[in-house]
XYZ file of C-alpha atoms in Angstrom:
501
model
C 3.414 21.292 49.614
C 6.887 21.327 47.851
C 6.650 20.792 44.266
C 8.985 18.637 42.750
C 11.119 20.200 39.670
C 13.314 18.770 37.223
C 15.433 19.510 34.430
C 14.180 20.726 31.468
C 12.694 18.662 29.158
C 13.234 15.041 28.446
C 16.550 16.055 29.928
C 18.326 16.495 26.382
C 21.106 19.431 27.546
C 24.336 17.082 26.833
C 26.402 18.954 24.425
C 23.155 21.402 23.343
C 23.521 25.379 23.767
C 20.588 26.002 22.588
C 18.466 28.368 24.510
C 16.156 26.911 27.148
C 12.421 27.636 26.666
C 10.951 30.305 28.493
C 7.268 30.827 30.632
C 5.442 34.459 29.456
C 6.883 35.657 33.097
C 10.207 34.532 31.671
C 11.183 31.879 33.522
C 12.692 28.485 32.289
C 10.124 25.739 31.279
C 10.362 23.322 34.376
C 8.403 19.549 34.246
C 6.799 18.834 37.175
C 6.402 15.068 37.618
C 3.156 13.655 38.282
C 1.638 10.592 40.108
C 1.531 7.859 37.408
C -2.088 6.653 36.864
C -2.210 3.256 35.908
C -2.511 2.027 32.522
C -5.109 -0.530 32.564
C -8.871 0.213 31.712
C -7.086 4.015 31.293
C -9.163 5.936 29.170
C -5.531 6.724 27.143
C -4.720 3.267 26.557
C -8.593 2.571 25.384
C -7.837 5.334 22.676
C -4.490 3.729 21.485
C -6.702 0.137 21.440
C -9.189 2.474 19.150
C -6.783 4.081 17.283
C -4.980 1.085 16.323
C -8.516 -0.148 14.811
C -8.891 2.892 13.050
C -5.367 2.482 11.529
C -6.069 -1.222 10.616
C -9.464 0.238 8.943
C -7.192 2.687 7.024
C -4.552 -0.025 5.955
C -6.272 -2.380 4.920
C -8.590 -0.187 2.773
C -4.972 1.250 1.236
C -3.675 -2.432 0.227
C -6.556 -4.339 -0.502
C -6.616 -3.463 -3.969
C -2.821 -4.627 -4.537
C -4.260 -8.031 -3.742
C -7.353 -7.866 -5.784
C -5.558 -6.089 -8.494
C -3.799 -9.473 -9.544
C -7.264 -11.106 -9.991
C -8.984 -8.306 -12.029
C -6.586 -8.829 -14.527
C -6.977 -10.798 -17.222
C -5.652 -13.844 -17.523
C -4.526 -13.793 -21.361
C -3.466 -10.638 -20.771
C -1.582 -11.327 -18.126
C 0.128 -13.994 -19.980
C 0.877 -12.216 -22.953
C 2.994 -9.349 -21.177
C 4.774 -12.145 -18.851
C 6.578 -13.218 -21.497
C 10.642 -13.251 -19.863
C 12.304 -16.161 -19.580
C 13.348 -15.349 -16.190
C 10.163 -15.743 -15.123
C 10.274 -18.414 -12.067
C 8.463 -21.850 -12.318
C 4.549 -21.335 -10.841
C 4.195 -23.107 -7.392
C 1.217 -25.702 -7.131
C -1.904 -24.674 -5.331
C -5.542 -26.057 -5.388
C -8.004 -25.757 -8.276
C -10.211 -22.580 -7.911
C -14.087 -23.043 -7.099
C -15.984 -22.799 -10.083
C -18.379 -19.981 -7.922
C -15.972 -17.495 -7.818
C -15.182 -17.130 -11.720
C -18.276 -13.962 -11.805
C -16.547 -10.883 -11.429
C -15.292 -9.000 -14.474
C -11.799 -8.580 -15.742
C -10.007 -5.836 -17.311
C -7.659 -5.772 -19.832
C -5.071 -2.626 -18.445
C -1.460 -2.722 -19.117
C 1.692 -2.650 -16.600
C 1.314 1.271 -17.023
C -2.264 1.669 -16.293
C -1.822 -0.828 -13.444
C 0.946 1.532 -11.778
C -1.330 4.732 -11.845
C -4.163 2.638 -10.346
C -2.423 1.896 -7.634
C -0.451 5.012 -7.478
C -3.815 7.166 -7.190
C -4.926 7.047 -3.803
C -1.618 9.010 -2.933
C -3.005 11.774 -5.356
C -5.929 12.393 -3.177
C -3.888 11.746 0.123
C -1.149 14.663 -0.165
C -4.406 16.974 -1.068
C -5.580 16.880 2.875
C -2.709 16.960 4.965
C -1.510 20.141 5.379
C -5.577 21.075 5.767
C -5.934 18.334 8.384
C -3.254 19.130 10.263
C -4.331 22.835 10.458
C -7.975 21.698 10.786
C -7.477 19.528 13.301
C -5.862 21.886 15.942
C -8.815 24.205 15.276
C -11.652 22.329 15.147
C -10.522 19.234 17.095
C -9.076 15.326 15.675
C -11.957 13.265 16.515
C -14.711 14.461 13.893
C -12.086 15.089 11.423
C -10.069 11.528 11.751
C -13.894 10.043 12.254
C -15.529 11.409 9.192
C -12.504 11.238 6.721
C -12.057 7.737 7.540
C -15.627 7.368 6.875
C -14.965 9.133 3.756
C -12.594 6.306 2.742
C -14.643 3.123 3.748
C -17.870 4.763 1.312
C -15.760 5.096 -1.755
C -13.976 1.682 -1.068
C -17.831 0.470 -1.483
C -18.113 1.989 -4.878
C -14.750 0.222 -6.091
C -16.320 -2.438 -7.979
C -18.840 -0.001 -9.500
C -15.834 2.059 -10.473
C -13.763 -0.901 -12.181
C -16.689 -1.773 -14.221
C -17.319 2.134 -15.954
C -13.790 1.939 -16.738
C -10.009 2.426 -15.327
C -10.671 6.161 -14.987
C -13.330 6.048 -12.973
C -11.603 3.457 -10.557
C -9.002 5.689 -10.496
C -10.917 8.961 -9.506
C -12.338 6.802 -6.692
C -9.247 6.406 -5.344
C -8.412 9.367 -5.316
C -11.342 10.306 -3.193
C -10.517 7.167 -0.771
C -6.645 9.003 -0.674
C -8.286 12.574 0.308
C -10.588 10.791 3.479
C -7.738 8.934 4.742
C -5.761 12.076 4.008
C -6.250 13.583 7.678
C -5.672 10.613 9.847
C -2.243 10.885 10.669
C -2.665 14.902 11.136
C -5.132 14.476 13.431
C -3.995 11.175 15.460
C -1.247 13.970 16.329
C -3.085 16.140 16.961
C -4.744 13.886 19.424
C -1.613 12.113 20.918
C -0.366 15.691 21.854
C -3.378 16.180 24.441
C -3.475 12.709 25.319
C 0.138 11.104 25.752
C 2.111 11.821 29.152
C 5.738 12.206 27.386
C 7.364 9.204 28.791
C 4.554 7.123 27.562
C 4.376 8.831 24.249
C 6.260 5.903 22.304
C 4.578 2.903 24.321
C 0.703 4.511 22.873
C 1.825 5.999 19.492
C 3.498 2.398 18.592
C -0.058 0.593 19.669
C -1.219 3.242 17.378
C 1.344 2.422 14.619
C 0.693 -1.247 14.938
C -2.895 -0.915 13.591
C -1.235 -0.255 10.253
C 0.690 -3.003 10.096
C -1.664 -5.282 11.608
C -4.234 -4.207 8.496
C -1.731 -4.729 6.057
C -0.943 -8.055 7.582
C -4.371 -9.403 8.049
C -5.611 -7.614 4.617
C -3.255 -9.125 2.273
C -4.107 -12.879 2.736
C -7.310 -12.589 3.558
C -8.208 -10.263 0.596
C -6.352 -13.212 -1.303
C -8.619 -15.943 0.665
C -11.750 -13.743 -0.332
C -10.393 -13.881 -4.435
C -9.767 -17.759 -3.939
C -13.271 -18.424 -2.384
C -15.409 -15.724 -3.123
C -14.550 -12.618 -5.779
C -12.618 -9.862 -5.755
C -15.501 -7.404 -5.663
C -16.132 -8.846 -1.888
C -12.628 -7.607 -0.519
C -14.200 -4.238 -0.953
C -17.606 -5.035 0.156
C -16.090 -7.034 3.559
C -13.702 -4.253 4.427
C -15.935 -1.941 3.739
C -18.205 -3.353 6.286
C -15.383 -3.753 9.015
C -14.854 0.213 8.936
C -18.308 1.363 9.650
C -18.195 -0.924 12.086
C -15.515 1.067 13.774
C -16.758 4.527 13.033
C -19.411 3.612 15.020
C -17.026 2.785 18.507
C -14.932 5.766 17.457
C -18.249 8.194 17.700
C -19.177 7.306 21.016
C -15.693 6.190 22.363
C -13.041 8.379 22.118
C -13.327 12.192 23.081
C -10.914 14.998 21.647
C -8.848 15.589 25.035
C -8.661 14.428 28.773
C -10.456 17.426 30.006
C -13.638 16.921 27.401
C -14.030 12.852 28.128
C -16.948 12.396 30.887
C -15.864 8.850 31.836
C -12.194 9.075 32.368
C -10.683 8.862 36.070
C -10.031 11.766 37.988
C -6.617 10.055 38.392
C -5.706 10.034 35.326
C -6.831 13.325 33.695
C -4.717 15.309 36.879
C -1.811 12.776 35.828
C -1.761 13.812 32.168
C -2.685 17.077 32.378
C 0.466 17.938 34.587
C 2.512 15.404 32.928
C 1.892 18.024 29.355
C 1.550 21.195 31.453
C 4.479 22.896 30.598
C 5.411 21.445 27.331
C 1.958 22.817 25.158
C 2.114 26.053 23.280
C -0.197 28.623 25.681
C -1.817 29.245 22.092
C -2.303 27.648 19.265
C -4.362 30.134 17.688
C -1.757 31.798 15.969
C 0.384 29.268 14.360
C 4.165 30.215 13.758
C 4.084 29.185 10.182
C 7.743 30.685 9.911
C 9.639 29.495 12.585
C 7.769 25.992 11.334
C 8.719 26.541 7.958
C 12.703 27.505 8.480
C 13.510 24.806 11.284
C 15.978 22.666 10.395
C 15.179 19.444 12.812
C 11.726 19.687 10.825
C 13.137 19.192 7.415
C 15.261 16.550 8.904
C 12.385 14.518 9.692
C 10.772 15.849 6.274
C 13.512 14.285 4.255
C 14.259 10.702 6.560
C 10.160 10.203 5.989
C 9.937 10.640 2.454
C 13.067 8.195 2.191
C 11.586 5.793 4.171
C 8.060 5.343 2.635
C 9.743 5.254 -0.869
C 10.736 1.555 -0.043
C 7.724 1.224 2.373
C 4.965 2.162 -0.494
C 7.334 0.465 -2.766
C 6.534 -2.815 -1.334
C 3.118 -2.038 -0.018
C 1.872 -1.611 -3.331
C 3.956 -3.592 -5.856
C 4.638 -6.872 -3.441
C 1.991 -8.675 -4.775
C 3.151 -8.362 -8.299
C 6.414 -9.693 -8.013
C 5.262 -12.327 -5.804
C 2.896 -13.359 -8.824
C 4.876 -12.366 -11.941
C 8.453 -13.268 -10.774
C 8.012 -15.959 -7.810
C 4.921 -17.617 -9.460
C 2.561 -17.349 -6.546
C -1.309 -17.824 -6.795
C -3.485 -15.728 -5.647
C -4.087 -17.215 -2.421
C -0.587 -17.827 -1.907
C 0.452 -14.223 -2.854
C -1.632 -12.572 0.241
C -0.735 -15.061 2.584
C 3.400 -14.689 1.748
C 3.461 -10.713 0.959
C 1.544 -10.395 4.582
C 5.046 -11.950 6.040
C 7.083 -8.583 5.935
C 4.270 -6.570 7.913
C 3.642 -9.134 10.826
C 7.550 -8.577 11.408
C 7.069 -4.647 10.803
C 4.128 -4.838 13.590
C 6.102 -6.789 16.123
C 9.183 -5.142 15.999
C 7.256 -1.751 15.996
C 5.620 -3.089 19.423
C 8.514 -3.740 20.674
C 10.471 -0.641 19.540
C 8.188 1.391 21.046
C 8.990 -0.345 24.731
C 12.347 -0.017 23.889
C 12.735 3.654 23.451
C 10.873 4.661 26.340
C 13.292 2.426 28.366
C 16.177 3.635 27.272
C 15.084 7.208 28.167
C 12.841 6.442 31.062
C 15.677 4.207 32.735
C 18.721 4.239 30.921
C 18.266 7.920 30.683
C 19.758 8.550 27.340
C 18.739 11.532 25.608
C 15.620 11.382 23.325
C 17.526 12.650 20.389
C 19.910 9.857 20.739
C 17.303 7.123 21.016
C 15.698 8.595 17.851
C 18.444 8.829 15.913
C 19.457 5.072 16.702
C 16.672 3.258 15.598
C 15.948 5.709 12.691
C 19.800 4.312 11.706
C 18.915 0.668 12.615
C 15.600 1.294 10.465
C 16.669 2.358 7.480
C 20.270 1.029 7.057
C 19.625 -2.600 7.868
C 16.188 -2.857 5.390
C 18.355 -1.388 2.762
C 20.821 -3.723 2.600
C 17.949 -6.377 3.212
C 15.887 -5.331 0.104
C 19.257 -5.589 -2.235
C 19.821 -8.819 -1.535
C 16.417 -9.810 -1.853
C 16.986 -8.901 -6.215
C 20.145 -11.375 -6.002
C 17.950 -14.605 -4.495
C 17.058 -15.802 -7.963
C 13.926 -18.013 -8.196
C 14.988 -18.774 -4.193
C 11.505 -17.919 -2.694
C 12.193 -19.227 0.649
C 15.291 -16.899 0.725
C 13.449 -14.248 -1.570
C 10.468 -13.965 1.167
C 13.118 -14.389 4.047
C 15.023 -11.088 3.006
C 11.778 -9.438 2.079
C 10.259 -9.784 5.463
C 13.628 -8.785 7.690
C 13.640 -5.578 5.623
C 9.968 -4.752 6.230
C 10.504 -6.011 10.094
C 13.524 -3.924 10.691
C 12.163 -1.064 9.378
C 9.276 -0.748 12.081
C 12.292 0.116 14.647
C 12.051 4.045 12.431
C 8.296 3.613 14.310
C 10.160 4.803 17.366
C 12.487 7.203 15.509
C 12.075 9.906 13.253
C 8.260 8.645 12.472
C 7.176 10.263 16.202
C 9.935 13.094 16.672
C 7.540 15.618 15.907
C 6.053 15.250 19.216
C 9.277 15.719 20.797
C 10.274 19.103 18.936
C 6.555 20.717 18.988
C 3.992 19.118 21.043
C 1.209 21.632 20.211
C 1.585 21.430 16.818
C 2.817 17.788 16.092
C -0.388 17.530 13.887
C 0.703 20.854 11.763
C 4.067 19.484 11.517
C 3.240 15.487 10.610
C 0.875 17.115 8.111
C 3.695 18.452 6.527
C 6.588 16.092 6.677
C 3.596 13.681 5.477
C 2.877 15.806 2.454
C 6.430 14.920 1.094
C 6.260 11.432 2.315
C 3.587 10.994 -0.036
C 5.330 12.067 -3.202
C 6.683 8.053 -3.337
C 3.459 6.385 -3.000
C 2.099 8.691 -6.015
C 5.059 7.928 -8.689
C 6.836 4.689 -6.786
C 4.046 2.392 -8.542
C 4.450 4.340 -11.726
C 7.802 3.911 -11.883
C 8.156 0.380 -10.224
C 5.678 -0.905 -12.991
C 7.470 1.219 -15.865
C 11.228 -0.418 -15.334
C 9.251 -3.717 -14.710
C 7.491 -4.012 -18.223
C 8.852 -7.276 -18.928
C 9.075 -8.747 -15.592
C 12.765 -9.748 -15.165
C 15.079 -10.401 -12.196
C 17.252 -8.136 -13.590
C 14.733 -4.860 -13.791
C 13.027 -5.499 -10.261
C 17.023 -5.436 -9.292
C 16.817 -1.686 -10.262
C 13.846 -0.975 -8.698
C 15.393 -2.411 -5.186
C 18.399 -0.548 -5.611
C 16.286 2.551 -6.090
C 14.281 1.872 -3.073
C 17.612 0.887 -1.064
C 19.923 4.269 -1.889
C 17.053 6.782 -0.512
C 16.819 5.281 2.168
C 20.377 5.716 3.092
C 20.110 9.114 2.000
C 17.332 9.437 4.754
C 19.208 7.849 7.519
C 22.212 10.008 6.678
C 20.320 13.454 6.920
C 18.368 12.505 9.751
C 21.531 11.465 11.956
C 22.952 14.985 11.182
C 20.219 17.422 11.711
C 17.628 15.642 13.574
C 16.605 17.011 16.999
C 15.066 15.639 20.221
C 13.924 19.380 22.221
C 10.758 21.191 22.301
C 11.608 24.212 19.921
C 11.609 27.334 21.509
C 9.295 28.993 19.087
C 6.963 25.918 20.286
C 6.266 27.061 23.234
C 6.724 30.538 23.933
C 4.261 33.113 24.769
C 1.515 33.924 22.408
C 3.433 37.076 20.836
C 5.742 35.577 19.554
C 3.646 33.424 17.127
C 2.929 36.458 15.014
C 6.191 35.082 13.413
């Protein structure tokens, strides 16, 4: 029977010399298309449904505390260091139950509050590079399984932690940031046996979504479980929710097509020769140098740290300024600083369709489609997050700017944030672990910083911080759109001698 060739790769050869990837007999990499196997009740699209749990597990673990961290404050403290008099007017909301008044409260200043929250990302740069090598040689499943596991046992011990003193809370999340560490290294891992490539953005954006989805279901309910409960249960409840799901990932999911014993015949043939010739024939000998000196790599390196330095900015200071400078209560606060995530997730969703139209139909090139909505995710929240600092005591506006900067930004889900499984398939988990390692470098001094120029709580000093957030991620979108890359590398997928480099 004829086989069916095509062009190479993702057909990216407009205006691109660069050398076509070559077999170990020499020949050019051809993609043979494959019979589509449907996607419903697919044993692929069951792992994106799992993933996306597992993400929402390891979200809303990661922004719980921002929530809680209002309430475990005390309240004469709080008052004393709130002291500008641009301070907006507090909003009414309904008297507190008298039940939920048992949990302790700690007396820690702005600065001790921004290395609190800044400390999971200490723990979290420790483990990527080490589960992105890890997890190509011993296999995601076990390693995504157990670190997330990892995270959801510490989360546990928070309250213990709070109560033997800030130190202690803050080693413990550390711990939570070295689990949770691995996750994206080894969901890359994963994706790169189990995504067809013009499905790829379609299952990684399901995937994505289960971040956003935890931070937007774990900020106002975290502040629904302070208002009715304490804030020691937002741990304990959470907590619960992600052994829950370490259980369905254990039996569920299965490291690749060829290892799961349920999964149509249909589909593994279909994915199997839809990745055929873009995997590495080894990945036992990593090219750490050829990694290491490419150029569309650092591109991605430096658009992700730009982007997460307004993303973790948010994520993790959000809830302050909606309670120091809009005057939200603590049930409010989750419910309104959830807004900017439930656009993130949606447009994410639909980024992800969107892409793999445009290069599935419209056949534009994949670096072209990257670079786009990296540009239209980064740009647009920019400007978005500067105005937000010029709204005044406006909330309505205030939360309206807010939430189209977050929502715009989840078009980058589609962009830069999955281009390492265009340029090295085999190794996407190697190469996220890296570009990840930088991206974490915000999250760890953001707070600190964000909470230092925000000692006395003015308009005027969260301005700074917004500007901050806003001119990196220019920067990002700038970079990216000149060096970014949409091919399989060459030193990605040739023969086995060649990775001695």
């Amino acid at each position: 029977k004829r086989s069916q060739t095509m062009e190479p790769y993702e057909s990216d050869t407009e205006g691109d010399e660069q050398e076509t990837p070559l077999l170990p007999d020499g020949h050019e990499v051809k993609f043979q298309k494959a019979h589509k196997a449907p996607m419903c009740c697919s044993s692929r699209y069951g792992l994106a449904v799992l993933s996306c749990y597992g993400f929402f597990v390891v979200y809303s673990l990661r922004v719980n505390l921002s929530v809680a961290m209002v309430d475990m404050l005390n309240s004469t403290h709080k008052s004393s260091t709130n002291h500008s008099g641009s301070l907006c007017p507090a909003h009414d909301s309904p008297e507190r139950p008298r039940h939920n008044q048992t949990a302790s409260v700690y007396d820690w200043d702005s600065e001790t509050q921004g290395w609190i929250l800044g400390a999971f990302f200490y723990g979290y740069i420790l483990t990527q590079i080490p589960g992105g090598y890890l997890a190509s040689r011993c296999g995601p499943k076990w390693l995504l399984g157990l670190g997330i596991l990892g995270t959801v046992l510490f989360s546990l011990l928070t309250p213990l932690a709070a109560d033997l003193g800030a130190n202690y809370l803050f080693a413990v999340r550390v711990f939570e940031g070295i689990g949770e560490g691995v996750t994206y290294p080894a969901m890359y891992t994963m994706w790169a046996a189990w995504a067809p490539p013009l499905e790829r953005s379609r299952l990684f954006s399901i995937s994505y979504i289960g971040g956003q989805l935890g931070t937007v279901i774990a900020l106002p309910l975290s502040g629904e479980i302070c208002f009715y409960l304490d804030w020691t249960y937002v741990f304990y409840i959470f907590g619960a929710i992600g052994l829950f799901w370490f259980v369905l990932w254990s039996f569920l999911v299965f490291d690749s097509p060829n290892t799961h014993p349920r999964i149509s015949e249909e589909e593994r043939v279909y994915i199997n020769t839809s990745l055929k010739d873009e995997l590495a024939l080894s990945t036992h000998c990593i090219p750490w140098r050829a990694i290491v000196t490419s150029r569309p790599l650092w591109a991605i390196v430096v658009a992700h740290f730009c982007f997460n330095w307004s993303f973790y900015t948010l994520l993790t200071l959000l809830p302050t300024y909606m309670n120091d400078i809009l005057g939200f209560s603590i049930q409010q606060n989750g419910m309104l600083s959830a807004l900017p995530y439930l656009g993130c997730s949606i447009v994410a969703v639909f980024a992800g369709q969107f892409a793999d139209y445009l290069r599935e139909t419209c056949l534009y090139s994949t670096v072209s489609v990257r670079k786009a909505l990296t540009i239209v995710g980064m740009l647009f929240p920019a400007m978005f997050l500067v105005a937000a600092g010029y709204t005044g005591c406006d909330y309505v506006l205030a939360v309206t700017f807010l939430t189209l900067s977050s929502s715009l930004g989840g078009m980058a889900s589609s962009g830069f944030n999955i281009n390492h499984l265009d340029i090295a398939p085999s190794y996407a988990g190697i190469l996220l672990s890296i570009t990840n390692t930088f991206a974490t470098i915000p999250g760890m001094v953001g707070p600190v910083i964000g909470r230092g120029l925000t000692r006395h709580n003015t308009l005027e000093e969260w301005q700074s911080v917004f500007y901050i957030a806003a001119a990196i991620n220019v920067l990002g979108a700038l970079v990216y759109t000149l060096f970014g890359d949409g091919k399989v590398q060459n030193w990605a997928i040739r023969t086995p001698s060649s990775h001695g480099d």
